[in-house]
């Protein structure tokens, strides 16, 4: 089926992205996985090459390009080399941190911080999740109280992607315990602020090169200029940015499913059993046919979501539909691809094995599948 999402400019961009990844990422990703950390110097080179931070306005060092199709190209090309730890770190910047900053920062904050993100010298993180508050954001216990013109931030966060590497962390905190959903605000916490303590780097089952951490805030004094957005509207800020985050998960999911499926199809034409390629077996052909069909159909939904997002029409409900369905499809496709590889699929030297464990988080972060269904169901029942 002819895919009509991209124009000539996007395919030219794809060539430059592919060249960058083959030069700067593919040779090093296994070492990053062994180290448990990506060499942060690669992000400065990535930003210089236009791999991310495209949406940063020109006056702050970016290109001011908001067409999400360029993000899709990056997702697809990173999936092609199976560098999912790198993919998540880039997505964290483009689909979360930078999206918040460009939307919510005032001019002074933009002048102060955006040039560093545009150059790749600053890395950000978003800290919402706590030990007792994941999908239920109103369960956040981290607090910020006024002290003169400053704020005093206290609490802890967990499962924070890029928590060790980050130079600037967006932290959600409760600022008025009596105000219900209007009692939360967002703050910008800078590296090495007194009282900001990074806990252990968490050991995950997948994405080993992508650092994930616990963060502690022990009476961190924040100047008034470190409030992000409007006081008391933190929860609303978080909710309004979820469609972009969930579109990002869908983009990574469909790109990874497609890339691993293509690798598996090629493997099936080369792997010989009973004197012929296993692709000659009807069961294998049926498996490939089913996966190819499912991926094509899901890809059409993601493409439509990208078009809707570019037009400013992607709703939280439609983003939630894509997030749960495509991430569940990714998990299902990779499981079947691993099965078709047989024993080799269980060997970490094969991309399908690494992608299999990296994929498992996709149905959890950004809102679990169960939460997505609940949100969609509420909307349908209104």
mmCIF file of C-alpha atoms in Angstrom:
data_model
loop_
_atom_site.group_PDB
_atom_site.id
_atom_site.type_symbol
_atom_site.label_atom_id
_atom_site.label_comp_id
_atom_site.label_asym_id
_atom_site.label_seq_id
_atom_site.Cartn_x
_atom_site.Cartn_y
_atom_site.Cartn_z
ATOM 1 C CA UNK A 1 0.000 0.000 0.000
ATOM 2 C CA UNK A 2 1.374 3.379 -1.007
ATOM 3 C CA UNK A 3 2.025 5.549 2.029
ATOM 4 C CA UNK A 4 1.104 9.190 1.434
ATOM 5 C CA UNK A 5 2.150 10.759 4.744
ATOM 6 C CA UNK A 6 5.490 12.152 3.569
ATOM 7 C CA UNK A 7 6.587 14.731 1.015
ATOM 8 C CA UNK A 8 9.900 14.955 -0.824
ATOM 9 C CA UNK A 9 11.335 17.167 1.928
ATOM 10 C CA UNK A 10 10.711 14.478 4.522
ATOM 11 C CA UNK A 11 12.486 11.837 2.451
ATOM 12 C CA UNK A 12 15.484 14.130 1.992
ATOM 13 C CA UNK A 13 15.480 14.640 5.745
ATOM 14 C CA UNK A 14 15.342 10.852 6.172
ATOM 15 C CA UNK A 15 18.600 10.506 4.266
ATOM 16 C CA UNK A 16 20.385 12.904 6.622
ATOM 17 C CA UNK A 17 18.893 11.229 9.717
ATOM 18 C CA UNK A 18 19.958 7.805 8.474
ATOM 19 C CA UNK A 19 23.497 9.003 7.766
ATOM 20 C CA UNK A 20 23.765 10.534 11.247
ATOM 21 C CA UNK A 21 22.514 7.400 12.994
ATOM 22 C CA UNK A 22 24.839 5.117 11.056
ATOM 23 C CA UNK A 23 27.777 7.366 11.911
ATOM 24 C CA UNK A 24 27.044 8.506 15.465
ATOM 25 C CA UNK A 25 24.699 5.947 17.072
ATOM 26 C CA UNK A 26 24.855 2.466 15.517
ATOM 27 C CA UNK A 27 28.568 1.868 16.301
ATOM 28 C CA UNK A 28 28.149 2.837 19.972
ATOM 29 C CA UNK A 29 24.720 1.704 21.125
ATOM 30 C CA UNK A 30 25.874 -1.682 22.466
ATOM 31 C CA UNK A 31 28.552 0.045 24.552
ATOM 32 C CA UNK A 32 25.960 2.496 25.881
ATOM 33 C CA UNK A 33 23.781 -0.435 26.894
ATOM 34 C CA UNK A 34 26.708 -2.035 28.707
ATOM 35 C CA UNK A 35 27.530 1.264 30.422
ATOM 36 C CA UNK A 36 23.904 1.842 31.373
ATOM 37 C CA UNK A 37 24.191 5.401 30.053
ATOM 38 C CA UNK A 38 24.272 7.112 26.663
ATOM 39 C CA UNK A 39 27.298 9.316 26.019
ATOM 40 C CA UNK A 40 25.667 12.709 26.366
ATOM 41 C CA UNK A 41 27.976 14.318 23.797
ATOM 42 C CA UNK A 42 25.935 12.578 21.087
ATOM 43 C CA UNK A 43 22.973 14.831 21.845
ATOM 44 C CA UNK A 44 24.889 17.974 20.939
ATOM 45 C CA UNK A 45 25.822 16.384 17.625
ATOM 46 C CA UNK A 46 22.232 15.213 17.138
ATOM 47 C CA UNK A 47 20.843 18.685 17.746
ATOM 48 C CA UNK A 48 23.409 20.220 15.383
ATOM 49 C CA UNK A 49 22.346 17.700 12.724
ATOM 50 C CA UNK A 50 18.662 18.496 13.207
ATOM 51 C CA UNK A 51 17.688 15.138 14.711
ATOM 52 C CA UNK A 52 15.663 16.802 17.449
ATOM 53 C CA UNK A 53 14.746 20.193 18.977
ATOM 54 C CA UNK A 54 13.450 21.307 15.571
ATOM 55 C CA UNK A 55 10.453 22.949 17.233
ATOM 56 C CA UNK A 56 12.563 25.401 19.233
ATOM 57 C CA UNK A 57 11.977 28.878 17.723
ATOM 58 C CA UNK A 58 14.675 30.286 15.471
ATOM 59 C CA UNK A 59 15.492 33.151 17.845
ATOM 60 C CA UNK A 60 16.500 30.554 20.429
ATOM 61 C CA UNK A 61 18.650 28.423 18.113
ATOM 62 C CA UNK A 62 16.125 25.997 16.649
ATOM 63 C CA UNK A 63 14.415 25.902 13.287
ATOM 64 C CA UNK A 64 10.863 26.570 14.477
ATOM 65 C CA UNK A 65 9.650 23.489 12.581
ATOM 66 C CA UNK A 66 6.471 22.058 14.106
ATOM 67 C CA UNK A 67 5.581 19.477 11.420
ATOM 68 C CA UNK A 68 5.382 16.208 13.380
ATOM 69 C CA UNK A 69 6.208 14.189 10.290
ATOM 70 C CA UNK A 70 9.873 14.981 10.879
ATOM 71 C CA UNK A 71 9.589 13.349 14.313
ATOM 72 C CA UNK A 72 8.029 10.318 12.637
ATOM 73 C CA UNK A 73 11.000 10.032 10.289
ATOM 74 C CA UNK A 74 13.381 10.063 13.263
ATOM 75 C CA UNK A 75 11.311 7.380 15.033
ATOM 76 C CA UNK A 76 11.365 5.138 11.969
ATOM 77 C CA UNK A 77 15.075 5.482 11.322
ATOM 78 C CA UNK A 78 16.057 4.859 14.937
ATOM 79 C CA UNK A 79 13.819 1.776 14.968
ATOM 80 C CA UNK A 80 15.542 0.555 11.812
ATOM 81 C CA UNK A 81 18.854 0.270 13.721
ATOM 82 C CA UNK A 82 17.073 -0.934 16.885
ATOM 83 C CA UNK A 83 18.495 1.833 19.109
ATOM 84 C CA UNK A 84 15.491 2.058 21.413
ATOM 85 C CA UNK A 85 17.316 3.526 24.434
ATOM 86 C CA UNK A 86 18.442 6.399 22.221
ATOM 87 C CA UNK A 87 14.925 6.639 20.760
ATOM 88 C CA UNK A 88 13.355 7.057 24.194
ATOM 89 C CA UNK A 89 15.823 9.744 25.236
ATOM 90 C CA UNK A 90 15.188 11.742 22.074
ATOM 91 C CA UNK A 91 11.416 11.292 22.501
ATOM 92 C CA UNK A 92 11.679 12.485 26.090
ATOM 93 C CA UNK A 93 13.128 15.766 24.857
ATOM 94 C CA UNK A 94 10.927 16.344 21.800
ATOM 95 C CA UNK A 95 7.594 14.882 22.894
ATOM 96 C CA UNK A 96 7.692 15.850 26.550
ATOM 97 C CA UNK A 97 10.225 18.317 27.908
ATOM 98 C CA UNK A 98 10.594 20.686 24.952
ATOM 99 C CA UNK A 99 6.870 20.587 24.251
ATOM 100 C CA UNK A 100 6.231 21.826 27.801
ATOM 101 C CA UNK A 101 8.962 24.444 27.673
ATOM 102 C CA UNK A 102 8.061 26.017 24.344
ATOM 103 C CA UNK A 103 4.387 26.155 25.353
ATOM 104 C CA UNK A 104 4.650 27.297 28.965
ATOM 105 C CA UNK A 105 7.838 29.309 29.421
ATOM 106 C CA UNK A 106 7.745 33.092 29.548
ATOM 107 C CA UNK A 107 10.170 35.101 27.426
ATOM 108 C CA UNK A 108 12.778 35.380 30.171
ATOM 109 C CA UNK A 109 12.754 31.632 30.738
ATOM 110 C CA UNK A 110 12.955 30.921 27.009
ATOM 111 C CA UNK A 111 15.972 33.202 26.630
ATOM 112 C CA UNK A 112 17.621 31.525 29.593
ATOM 113 C CA UNK A 113 17.110 27.864 28.781
ATOM 114 C CA UNK A 114 15.952 27.160 25.223
ATOM 115 C CA UNK A 115 19.300 27.884 23.512
ATOM 116 C CA UNK A 116 20.900 25.129 25.597
ATOM 117 C CA UNK A 117 18.246 22.648 24.506
ATOM 118 C CA UNK A 118 18.537 23.730 20.883
ATOM 119 C CA UNK A 119 22.284 23.062 20.980
ATOM 120 C CA UNK A 120 21.901 19.737 22.765
ATOM 121 C CA UNK A 121 23.975 20.917 25.734
ATOM 122 C CA UNK A 122 21.021 20.789 28.134
ATOM 123 C CA UNK A 123 19.070 17.597 28.773
ATOM 124 C CA UNK A 124 15.661 17.697 30.428
ATOM 125 C CA UNK A 125 13.385 15.364 32.357
ATOM 126 C CA UNK A 126 9.751 15.362 33.448
ATOM 127 C CA UNK A 127 9.080 14.291 37.039
ATOM 128 C CA UNK A 128 5.469 13.355 37.715
ATOM 129 C CA UNK A 129 5.483 9.773 39.017
ATOM 130 C CA UNK A 130 5.918 9.098 42.734
ATOM 131 C CA UNK A 131 6.125 5.854 44.723
ATOM 132 C CA UNK A 132 2.405 6.194 45.509
ATOM 133 C CA UNK A 133 1.223 8.174 42.487
ATOM 134 C CA UNK A 134 1.526 6.963 38.920
ATOM 135 C CA UNK A 135 -1.448 7.279 36.620
ATOM 136 C CA UNK A 136 -3.419 9.002 39.417
ATOM 137 C CA UNK A 137 -1.782 12.420 39.269
ATOM 138 C CA UNK A 138 -4.016 13.802 41.995
ATOM 139 C CA UNK A 139 -2.188 11.452 44.355
ATOM 140 C CA UNK A 140 0.995 13.555 44.097
ATOM 141 C CA UNK A 141 2.447 14.258 47.550
ATOM 142 C CA UNK A 142 5.462 16.378 46.589
ATOM 143 C CA UNK A 143 4.773 19.898 47.858
ATOM 144 C CA UNK A 144 5.937 23.422 47.157
ATOM 145 C CA UNK A 145 5.228 26.195 49.687
ATOM 146 C CA UNK A 146 5.878 29.890 49.444
ATOM 147 C CA UNK A 147 8.708 31.515 51.398
ATOM 148 C CA UNK A 148 8.732 35.190 50.492
ATOM 149 C CA UNK A 149 9.193 35.372 46.732
ATOM 150 C CA UNK A 150 10.680 31.853 46.646
ATOM 151 C CA UNK A 151 9.222 28.374 46.745
ATOM 152 C CA UNK A 152 10.407 25.523 48.973
ATOM 153 C CA UNK A 153 10.066 22.164 47.195
ATOM 154 C CA UNK A 154 9.935 18.898 49.169
ATOM 155 C CA UNK A 155 9.188 15.320 48.148
ATOM 156 C CA UNK A 156 10.383 12.524 45.923
ATOM 157 C CA UNK A 157 9.813 11.141 42.436
ATOM 158 C CA UNK A 158 10.538 7.754 40.906
ATOM 159 C CA UNK A 159 10.857 6.075 37.486
ATOM 160 C CA UNK A 160 12.141 9.376 36.045
ATOM 161 C CA UNK A 161 13.596 8.864 32.565
ATOM 162 C CA UNK A 162 16.949 10.656 32.139
ATOM 163 C CA UNK A 163 16.823 11.506 35.838
ATOM 164 C CA UNK A 164 20.576 11.032 36.246
ATOM 165 C CA UNK A 165 21.553 12.874 33.074
ATOM 166 C CA UNK A 166 19.067 15.751 33.231
ATOM 167 C CA UNK A 167 20.205 19.339 33.734
ATOM 168 C CA UNK A 168 16.679 20.738 34.084
ATOM 169 C CA UNK A 169 13.773 18.806 35.592
ATOM 170 C CA UNK A 170 10.107 19.769 35.314
ATOM 171 C CA UNK A 171 8.595 18.800 38.671
ATOM 172 C CA UNK A 172 4.888 18.532 39.444
ATOM 173 C CA UNK A 173 4.066 19.542 43.033
ATOM 174 C CA UNK A 174 1.054 20.271 45.196
ATOM 175 C CA UNK A 175 0.926 23.997 46.016
ATOM 176 C CA UNK A 176 -2.519 24.248 47.646
ATOM 177 C CA UNK A 177 -3.871 21.159 49.436
ATOM 178 C CA UNK A 178 -7.333 22.747 49.693
ATOM 179 C CA UNK A 179 -7.764 23.566 45.993
ATOM 180 C CA UNK A 180 -8.371 20.090 44.564
ATOM 181 C CA UNK A 181 -7.340 19.796 40.921
ATOM 182 C CA UNK A 182 -6.323 23.469 40.942
ATOM 183 C CA UNK A 183 -3.839 22.923 43.734
ATOM 184 C CA UNK A 184 -0.868 21.754 41.618
ATOM 185 C CA UNK A 185 1.919 23.668 39.870
ATOM 186 C CA UNK A 186 4.979 22.905 37.759
ATOM 187 C CA UNK A 187 8.529 23.965 38.663
ATOM 188 C CA UNK A 188 11.910 23.958 36.977
ATOM 189 C CA UNK A 189 14.636 22.383 39.117
ATOM 190 C CA UNK A 190 18.215 22.900 37.986
ATOM 191 C CA UNK A 191 21.178 20.587 38.329
ATOM 192 C CA UNK A 192 23.117 20.988 41.597
ATOM 193 C CA UNK A 193 20.518 23.112 43.362
ATOM 194 C CA UNK A 194 21.009 22.621 47.135
ATOM 195 C CA UNK A 195 18.665 19.914 48.367
ATOM 196 C CA UNK A 196 18.163 18.314 44.938
ATOM 197 C CA UNK A 197 19.465 14.760 45.358
ATOM 198 C CA UNK A 198 19.541 12.046 42.726
ATOM 199 C CA UNK A 199 18.985 8.568 44.069
ATOM 200 C CA UNK A 200 20.104 5.319 42.549
ATOM 201 C CA UNK A 201 19.989 4.627 38.860
ATOM 202 C CA UNK A 202 17.237 2.050 38.600
ATOM 203 C CA UNK A 203 17.917 -1.339 37.019
ATOM 204 C CA UNK A 204 15.259 -2.056 34.396
ATOM 205 C CA UNK A 205 14.488 -5.203 32.441
ATOM 206 C CA UNK A 206 14.867 -3.311 29.145
ATOM 207 C CA UNK A 207 16.204 -0.067 27.677
ATOM 208 C CA UNK A 208 19.516 -0.472 29.530
ATOM 209 C CA UNK A 209 21.191 2.562 27.949
ATOM 210 C CA UNK A 210 18.396 4.911 28.997
ATOM 211 C CA UNK A 211 18.991 6.069 32.575
ATOM 212 C CA UNK A 212 16.018 6.030 34.932
ATOM 213 C CA UNK A 213 16.271 7.347 38.481
ATOM 214 C CA UNK A 214 14.747 8.267 41.797
ATOM 215 C CA UNK A 215 14.839 11.980 42.601
ATOM 216 C CA UNK A 216 14.637 13.603 46.038
ATOM 217 C CA UNK A 217 13.852 17.226 46.870
ATOM 218 C CA UNK A 218 14.915 18.171 50.384
ATOM 219 C CA UNK A 219 13.657 21.726 50.922
ATOM 220 C CA UNK A 220 14.940 22.911 47.558
ATOM 221 C CA UNK A 221 14.701 26.704 47.353
ATOM 222 C CA UNK A 222 13.365 27.799 43.978
ATOM 223 C CA UNK A 223 13.209 31.436 42.872
ATOM 224 C CA UNK A 224 9.880 32.711 41.568
ATOM 225 C CA UNK A 225 11.323 32.582 38.047
ATOM 226 C CA UNK A 226 11.430 28.780 38.234
ATOM 227 C CA UNK A 227 7.642 28.408 38.257
ATOM 228 C CA UNK A 228 6.621 26.961 34.887
ATOM 229 C CA UNK A 229 3.282 28.090 33.521
ATOM 230 C CA UNK A 230 0.510 29.330 35.798
ATOM 231 C CA UNK A 231 0.391 28.678 39.527
ATOM 232 C CA UNK A 232 -2.421 26.263 40.361
ATOM 233 C CA UNK A 233 -2.805 25.005 36.794
ATOM 234 C CA UNK A 234 -0.132 22.320 36.910
ATOM 235 C CA UNK A 235 -2.591 19.467 36.519
ATOM 236 C CA UNK A 236 -4.251 21.183 33.582
ATOM 237 C CA UNK A 237 -0.830 21.782 31.992
ATOM 238 C CA UNK A 238 -0.025 18.088 32.366
ATOM 239 C CA UNK A 239 -3.336 16.959 30.913
ATOM 240 C CA UNK A 240 -3.151 19.328 27.938
ATOM 241 C CA UNK A 241 0.238 17.938 26.910
ATOM 242 C CA UNK A 242 -0.719 14.261 27.106
ATOM 243 C CA UNK A 243 -1.863 13.979 23.443
ATOM 244 C CA UNK A 244 1.647 14.836 22.221
ATOM 245 C CA UNK A 245 3.237 12.405 24.678
ATOM 246 C CA UNK A 246 0.881 9.610 23.669
ATOM 247 C CA UNK A 247 1.325 10.307 19.978
ATOM 248 C CA UNK A 248 5.047 9.925 20.611
ATOM 249 C CA UNK A 249 4.503 6.484 22.138
ATOM 250 C CA UNK A 250 2.358 5.471 19.148
ATOM 251 C CA UNK A 251 5.019 6.733 16.722
ATOM 252 C CA UNK A 252 7.753 4.701 18.403
ATOM 253 C CA UNK A 253 5.507 1.654 18.684
ATOM 254 C CA UNK A 254 4.497 1.504 15.025
ATOM 255 C CA UNK A 255 8.047 2.237 13.849
ATOM 256 C CA UNK A 256 9.481 -0.539 16.021
ATOM 257 C CA UNK A 257 6.792 -3.044 15.056
ATOM 258 C CA UNK A 258 7.432 -2.334 11.374
ATOM 259 C CA UNK A 259 11.222 -2.537 11.691
ATOM 260 C CA UNK A 260 11.273 -5.825 13.614
ATOM 261 C CA UNK A 261 8.630 -7.323 11.340
ATOM 262 C CA UNK A 262 10.750 -6.466 8.278
ATOM 263 C CA UNK A 263 13.792 -8.091 9.910
ATOM 264 C CA UNK A 264 11.723 -11.175 10.740
ATOM 265 C CA UNK A 265 10.289 -11.508 7.258
ATOM 266 C CA UNK A 266 13.819 -11.441 5.853
ATOM 267 C CA UNK A 267 14.935 -14.006 8.433
ATOM 268 C CA UNK A 268 12.084 -16.332 7.433
ATOM 269 C CA UNK A 269 13.192 -16.288 3.798
ATOM 270 C CA UNK A 270 16.736 -17.293 4.795
ATOM 271 C CA UNK A 271 16.182 -19.745 7.652
ATOM 272 C CA UNK A 272 15.990 -23.280 6.239
ATOM 273 C CA UNK A 273 14.091 -26.109 7.929
ATOM 274 C CA UNK A 274 13.080 -29.454 6.424
ATOM 275 C CA UNK A 275 14.971 -28.551 3.279
ATOM 276 C CA UNK A 276 13.280 -25.254 2.478
ATOM 277 C CA UNK A 277 12.970 -21.703 3.843
ATOM 278 C CA UNK A 278 10.501 -21.524 6.708
ATOM 279 C CA UNK A 279 8.617 -18.839 4.737
ATOM 280 C CA UNK A 280 7.460 -21.748 2.521
ATOM 281 C CA UNK A 281 5.492 -23.157 5.480
ATOM 282 C CA UNK A 282 1.850 -22.152 5.444
ATOM 283 C CA UNK A 283 1.718 -21.398 9.149
ATOM 284 C CA UNK A 284 4.664 -19.019 8.877
ATOM 285 C CA UNK A 285 3.127 -17.310 5.862
ATOM 286 C CA UNK A 286 -0.143 -16.883 7.769
ATOM 287 C CA UNK A 287 1.749 -15.346 10.702
ATOM 288 C CA UNK A 288 3.510 -12.909 8.391
ATOM 289 C CA UNK A 289 0.263 -12.083 6.604
ATOM 290 C CA UNK A 290 -1.540 -11.321 9.855
ATOM 291 C CA UNK A 291 1.236 -9.137 11.225
ATOM 292 C CA UNK A 292 1.659 -7.243 7.961
ATOM 293 C CA UNK A 293 -2.058 -6.511 7.835
ATOM 294 C CA UNK A 294 -2.253 -5.399 11.455
ATOM 295 C CA UNK A 295 0.762 -3.128 11.082
ATOM 296 C CA UNK A 296 -0.619 -1.534 7.913
ATOM 297 C CA UNK A 297 -3.963 -0.805 9.554
ATOM 298 C CA UNK A 298 -2.409 0.583 12.734
ATOM 299 C CA UNK A 299 0.024 2.662 10.683
ATOM 300 C CA UNK A 300 -2.928 4.259 8.887
ATOM 301 C CA UNK A 301 -4.351 5.328 12.257
ATOM 302 C CA UNK A 302 -1.003 6.752 13.378
ATOM 303 C CA UNK A 303 -0.610 8.626 10.089
ATOM 304 C CA UNK A 304 -4.093 10.095 10.515
ATOM 305 C CA UNK A 305 -3.196 11.074 14.081
ATOM 306 C CA UNK A 306 -0.095 12.895 12.832
ATOM 307 C CA UNK A 307 -2.172 14.814 10.292
ATOM 308 C CA UNK A 308 -4.706 15.699 12.991
ATOM 309 C CA UNK A 309 -1.941 16.765 15.383
ATOM 310 C CA UNK A 310 -0.359 19.021 12.770
ATOM 311 C CA UNK A 311 -3.761 20.626 12.239
ATOM 312 C CA UNK A 312 -4.278 21.126 15.991
ATOM 313 C CA UNK A 313 -7.182 18.671 16.090
ATOM 314 C CA UNK A 314 -5.783 15.571 17.822
ATOM 315 C CA UNK A 315 -7.986 15.018 20.868
ATOM 316 C CA UNK A 316 -6.871 13.370 24.129
ATOM 317 C CA UNK A 317 -9.308 10.521 23.420
ATOM 318 C CA UNK A 318 -7.982 9.851 19.917
ATOM 319 C CA UNK A 319 -4.394 9.999 21.197
ATOM 320 C CA UNK A 320 -5.313 7.533 23.957
ATOM 321 C CA UNK A 321 -6.834 5.149 21.397
ATOM 322 C CA UNK A 322 -3.625 5.125 19.393
ATOM 323 C CA UNK A 323 -1.406 4.832 22.460
ATOM 324 C CA UNK A 324 -3.012 1.709 23.895
ATOM 325 C CA UNK A 325 -3.792 -0.069 20.647
ATOM 326 C CA UNK A 326 -0.487 0.464 18.855
ATOM 327 C CA UNK A 327 1.653 -0.245 21.930
ATOM 328 C CA UNK A 328 -0.284 -3.474 22.530
ATOM 329 C CA UNK A 329 0.176 -4.330 18.849
ATOM 330 C CA UNK A 330 3.900 -3.702 19.152
ATOM 331 C CA UNK A 331 4.094 -6.075 22.114
ATOM 332 C CA UNK A 332 2.109 -8.734 20.263
ATOM 333 C CA UNK A 333 4.057 -8.428 17.015
ATOM 334 C CA UNK A 334 7.430 -8.646 18.720
ATOM 335 C CA UNK A 335 6.364 -11.720 20.656
ATOM 336 C CA UNK A 336 5.358 -13.449 17.413
ATOM 337 C CA UNK A 337 8.524 -12.305 15.653
ATOM 338 C CA UNK A 338 10.642 -13.739 18.447
ATOM 339 C CA UNK A 339 8.741 -17.029 18.167
ATOM 340 C CA UNK A 340 9.460 -17.209 14.429
ATOM 341 C CA UNK A 341 13.167 -16.827 15.166
ATOM 342 C CA UNK A 342 13.054 -19.950 17.333
ATOM 343 C CA UNK A 343 15.999 -20.347 19.695
ATOM 344 C CA UNK A 344 17.900 -17.570 17.958
ATOM 345 C CA UNK A 345 15.187 -15.150 18.994
ATOM 346 C CA UNK A 346 16.165 -15.725 22.617
ATOM 347 C CA UNK A 347 19.764 -14.691 21.980
ATOM 348 C CA UNK A 348 20.562 -11.070 22.826
ATOM 349 C CA UNK A 349 22.820 -10.764 19.777
ATOM 350 C CA UNK A 350 19.645 -10.749 17.656
ATOM 351 C CA UNK A 351 17.754 -7.439 17.389
ATOM 352 C CA UNK A 352 14.427 -9.131 18.035
ATOM 353 C CA UNK A 353 15.545 -10.262 21.507
ATOM 354 C CA UNK A 354 16.707 -6.799 22.535
ATOM 355 C CA UNK A 355 13.620 -5.144 21.084
ATOM 356 C CA UNK A 356 11.396 -7.674 22.861
ATOM 357 C CA UNK A 357 12.531 -6.642 26.351
ATOM 358 C CA UNK A 358 12.719 -2.945 25.415
ATOM 359 C CA UNK A 359 9.129 -3.058 24.160
ATOM 360 C CA UNK A 360 7.495 -4.216 27.380
ATOM 361 C CA UNK A 361 7.382 -0.743 28.932
ATOM 362 C CA UNK A 362 5.405 0.732 26.032
ATOM 363 C CA UNK A 363 2.013 -0.335 27.410
ATOM 364 C CA UNK A 364 2.877 1.118 30.834
ATOM 365 C CA UNK A 365 4.490 4.545 30.558
ATOM 366 C CA UNK A 366 2.571 7.495 29.174
ATOM 367 C CA UNK A 367 -0.518 5.979 30.815
ATOM 368 C CA UNK A 368 -1.185 2.256 31.045
ATOM 369 C CA UNK A 369 -3.437 0.444 28.603
ATOM 370 C CA UNK A 370 -6.032 0.123 31.341
ATOM 371 C CA UNK A 371 -6.017 3.866 32.029
ATOM 372 C CA UNK A 372 -6.290 4.613 28.305
ATOM 373 C CA UNK A 373 -9.378 2.424 28.036
ATOM 374 C CA UNK A 374 -10.906 4.069 31.103
ATOM 375 C CA UNK A 375 -10.382 7.547 29.625
ATOM 376 C CA UNK A 376 -11.877 6.508 26.292
ATOM 377 C CA UNK A 377 -14.780 4.794 28.037
ATOM 378 C CA UNK A 378 -15.554 7.853 30.143
ATOM 379 C CA UNK A 379 -15.668 9.997 27.034
ATOM 380 C CA UNK A 380 -17.976 7.554 25.276
ATOM 381 C CA UNK A 381 -20.284 7.371 28.284
ATOM 382 C CA UNK A 382 -20.550 11.127 28.831
#
